[in-house]
Coordinates of C-alpha atoms in Angstrom, one line a residue:
X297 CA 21.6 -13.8 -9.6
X298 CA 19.9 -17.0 -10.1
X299 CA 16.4 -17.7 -10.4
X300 CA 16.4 -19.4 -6.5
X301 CA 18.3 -16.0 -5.4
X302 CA 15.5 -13.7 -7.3
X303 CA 12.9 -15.6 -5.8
X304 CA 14.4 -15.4 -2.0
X305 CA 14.7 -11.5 -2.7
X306 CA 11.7 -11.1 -3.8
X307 CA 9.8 -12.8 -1.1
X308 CA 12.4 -11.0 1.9
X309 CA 11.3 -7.9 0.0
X310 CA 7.7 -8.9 0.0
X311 CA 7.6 -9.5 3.3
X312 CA 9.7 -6.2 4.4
X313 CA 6.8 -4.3 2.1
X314 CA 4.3 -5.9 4.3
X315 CA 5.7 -5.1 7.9
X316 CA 6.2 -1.1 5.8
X317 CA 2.5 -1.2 5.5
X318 CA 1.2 -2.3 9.4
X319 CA 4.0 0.7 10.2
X320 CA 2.1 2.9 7.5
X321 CA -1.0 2.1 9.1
X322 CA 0.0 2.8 12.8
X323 CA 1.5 6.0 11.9
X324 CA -1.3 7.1 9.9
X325 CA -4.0 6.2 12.5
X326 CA -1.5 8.0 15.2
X327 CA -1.3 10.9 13.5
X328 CA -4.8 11.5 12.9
X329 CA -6.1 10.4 16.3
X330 CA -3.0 13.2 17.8
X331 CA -4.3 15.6 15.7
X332 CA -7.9 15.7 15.6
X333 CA -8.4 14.5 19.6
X334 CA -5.6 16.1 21.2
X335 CA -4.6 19.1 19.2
X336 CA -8.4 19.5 18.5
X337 CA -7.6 20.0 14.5
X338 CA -10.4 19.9 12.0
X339 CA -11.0 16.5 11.1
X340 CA -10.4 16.4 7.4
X341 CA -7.0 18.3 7.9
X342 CA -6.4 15.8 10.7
X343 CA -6.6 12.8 8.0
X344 CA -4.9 14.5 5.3
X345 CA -2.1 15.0 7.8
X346 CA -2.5 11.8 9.1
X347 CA -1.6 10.1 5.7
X348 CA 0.5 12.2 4.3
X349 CA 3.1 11.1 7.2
X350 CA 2.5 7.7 6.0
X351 CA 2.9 8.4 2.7
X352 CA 6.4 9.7 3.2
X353 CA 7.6 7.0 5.7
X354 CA 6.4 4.4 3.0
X355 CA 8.5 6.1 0.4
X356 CA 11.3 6.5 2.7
X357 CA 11.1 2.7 3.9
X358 CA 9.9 1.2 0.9
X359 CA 13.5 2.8 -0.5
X360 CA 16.0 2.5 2.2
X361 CA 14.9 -0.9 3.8
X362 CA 12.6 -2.8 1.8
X363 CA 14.3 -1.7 -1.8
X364 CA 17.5 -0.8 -0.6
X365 CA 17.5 1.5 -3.5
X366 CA 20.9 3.8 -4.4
X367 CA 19.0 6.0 -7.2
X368 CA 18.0 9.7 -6.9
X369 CA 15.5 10.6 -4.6
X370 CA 13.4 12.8 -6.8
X371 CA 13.3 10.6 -9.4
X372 CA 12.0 7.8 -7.6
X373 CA 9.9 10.1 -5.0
X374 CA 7.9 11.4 -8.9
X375 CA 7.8 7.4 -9.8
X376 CA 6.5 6.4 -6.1
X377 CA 3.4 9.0 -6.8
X378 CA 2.9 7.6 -10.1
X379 CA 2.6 4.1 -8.7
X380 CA 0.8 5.6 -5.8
X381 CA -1.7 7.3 -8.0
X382 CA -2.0 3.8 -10.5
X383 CA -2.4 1.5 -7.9
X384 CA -5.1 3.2 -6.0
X385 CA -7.2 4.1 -9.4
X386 CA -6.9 0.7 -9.6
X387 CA -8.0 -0.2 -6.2
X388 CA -11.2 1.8 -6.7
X389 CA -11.9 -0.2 -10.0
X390 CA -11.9 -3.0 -8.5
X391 CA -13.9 -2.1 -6.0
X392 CA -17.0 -0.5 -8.3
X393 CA -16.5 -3.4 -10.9
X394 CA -17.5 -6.0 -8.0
X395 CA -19.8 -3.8 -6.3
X396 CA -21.9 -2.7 -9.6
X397 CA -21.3 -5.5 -11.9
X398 CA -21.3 -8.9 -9.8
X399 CA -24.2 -9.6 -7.9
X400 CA -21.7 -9.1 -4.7
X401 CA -22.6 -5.7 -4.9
X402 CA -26.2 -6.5 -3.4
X403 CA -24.9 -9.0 -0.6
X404 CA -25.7 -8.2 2.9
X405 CA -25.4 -11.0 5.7
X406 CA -24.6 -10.6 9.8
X407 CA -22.6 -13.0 11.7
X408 CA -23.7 -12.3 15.3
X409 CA -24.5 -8.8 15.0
X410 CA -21.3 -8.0 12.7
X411 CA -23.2 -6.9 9.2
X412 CA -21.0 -8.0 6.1
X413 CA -21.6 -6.2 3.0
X414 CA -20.5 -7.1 -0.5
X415 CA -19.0 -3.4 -0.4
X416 CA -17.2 -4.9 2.4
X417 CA -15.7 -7.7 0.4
X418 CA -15.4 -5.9 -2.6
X419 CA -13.4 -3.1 -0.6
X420 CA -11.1 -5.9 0.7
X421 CA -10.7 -7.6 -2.3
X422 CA -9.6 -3.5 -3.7
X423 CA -6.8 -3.5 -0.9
X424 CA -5.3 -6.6 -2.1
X425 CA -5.0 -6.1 -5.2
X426 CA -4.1 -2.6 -4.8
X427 CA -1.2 -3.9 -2.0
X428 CA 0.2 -6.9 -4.8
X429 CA 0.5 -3.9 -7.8
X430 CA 2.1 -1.2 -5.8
X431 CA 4.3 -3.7 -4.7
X432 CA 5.1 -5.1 -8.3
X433 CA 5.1 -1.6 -9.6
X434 CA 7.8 -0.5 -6.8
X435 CA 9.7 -3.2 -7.6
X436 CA 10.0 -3.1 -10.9
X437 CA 9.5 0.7 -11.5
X438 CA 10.1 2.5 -8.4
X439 CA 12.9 1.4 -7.0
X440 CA 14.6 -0.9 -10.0
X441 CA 18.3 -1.4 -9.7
X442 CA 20.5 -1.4 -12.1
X443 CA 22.1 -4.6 -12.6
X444 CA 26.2 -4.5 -13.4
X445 CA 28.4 -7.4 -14.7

């Protein structure tokens, strides 16, 4: 594959990842919002529940559709919760290092009566980078293909 053909891969895959996560997010808010206001299930359960179902219809996208991955399941379903578990330590380093060691951390201003917060930002700032990583990390570690000649 040439470098033009990696690059067009990568970016289909990218954007694949992306439309994965606004499904993650749907599904995770659905569940919790069935569990805890219609079943009437503790809260905390309800969340837990909530993204654990998006957790595993990540995995299973992220490997059928977004990867297209042909490797064991367990292998890559251990290597997913590695990359899960990196990326999100990861997230919430970025997060403290701006909010306790940049004078973001102290920010507070209000557009119309919307306060913004340099936790705000900083929290942001932890969900992109944590987004770009696991998506580096599942494509490079996760759900790597073997290439034959």
């Amino acid at each position: 594959m040439n470098s033009r053909q990696s690059r067009r891969t990568a970016t289909l895959q990218f954007l694949r990842y992306a439309l994965t996560g606004v499904m993650n997010t749907l599904l995770t808010l659905l569940v919790i919002y069935f569990t805890k206001g219609i079943l009437g299930i503790n809260p905390w359960i309800a969340n837990a529940a909530g993204y654990g179902a998006g957790f595993i219809n990540s995995f299973v996208w992220n490997k059928f559709w977004v990867f297209r991955s042909n490797n064991g399941v367990m292998r890559e379903a251990i290597r997913f919760c590695l990359c899960f578990a990196a990326c999100y330590l990861l997230q919430l380093l970025t997060v403290w290092l701006i909010n306790e060691c940049t004078p973001l951390g102290d920010m507070e201003f209000r557009i119309w009566r919307i306060a913004f917060t340099g936790y705000g930002l900083a929290t942001l700032i932890g969900m992109i980078v944590y987004t770009l990583a696991n998506f580096i990390l599942n494509r490079r570690f996760t759900f790597k293909t073997k290439l034959h000649r």
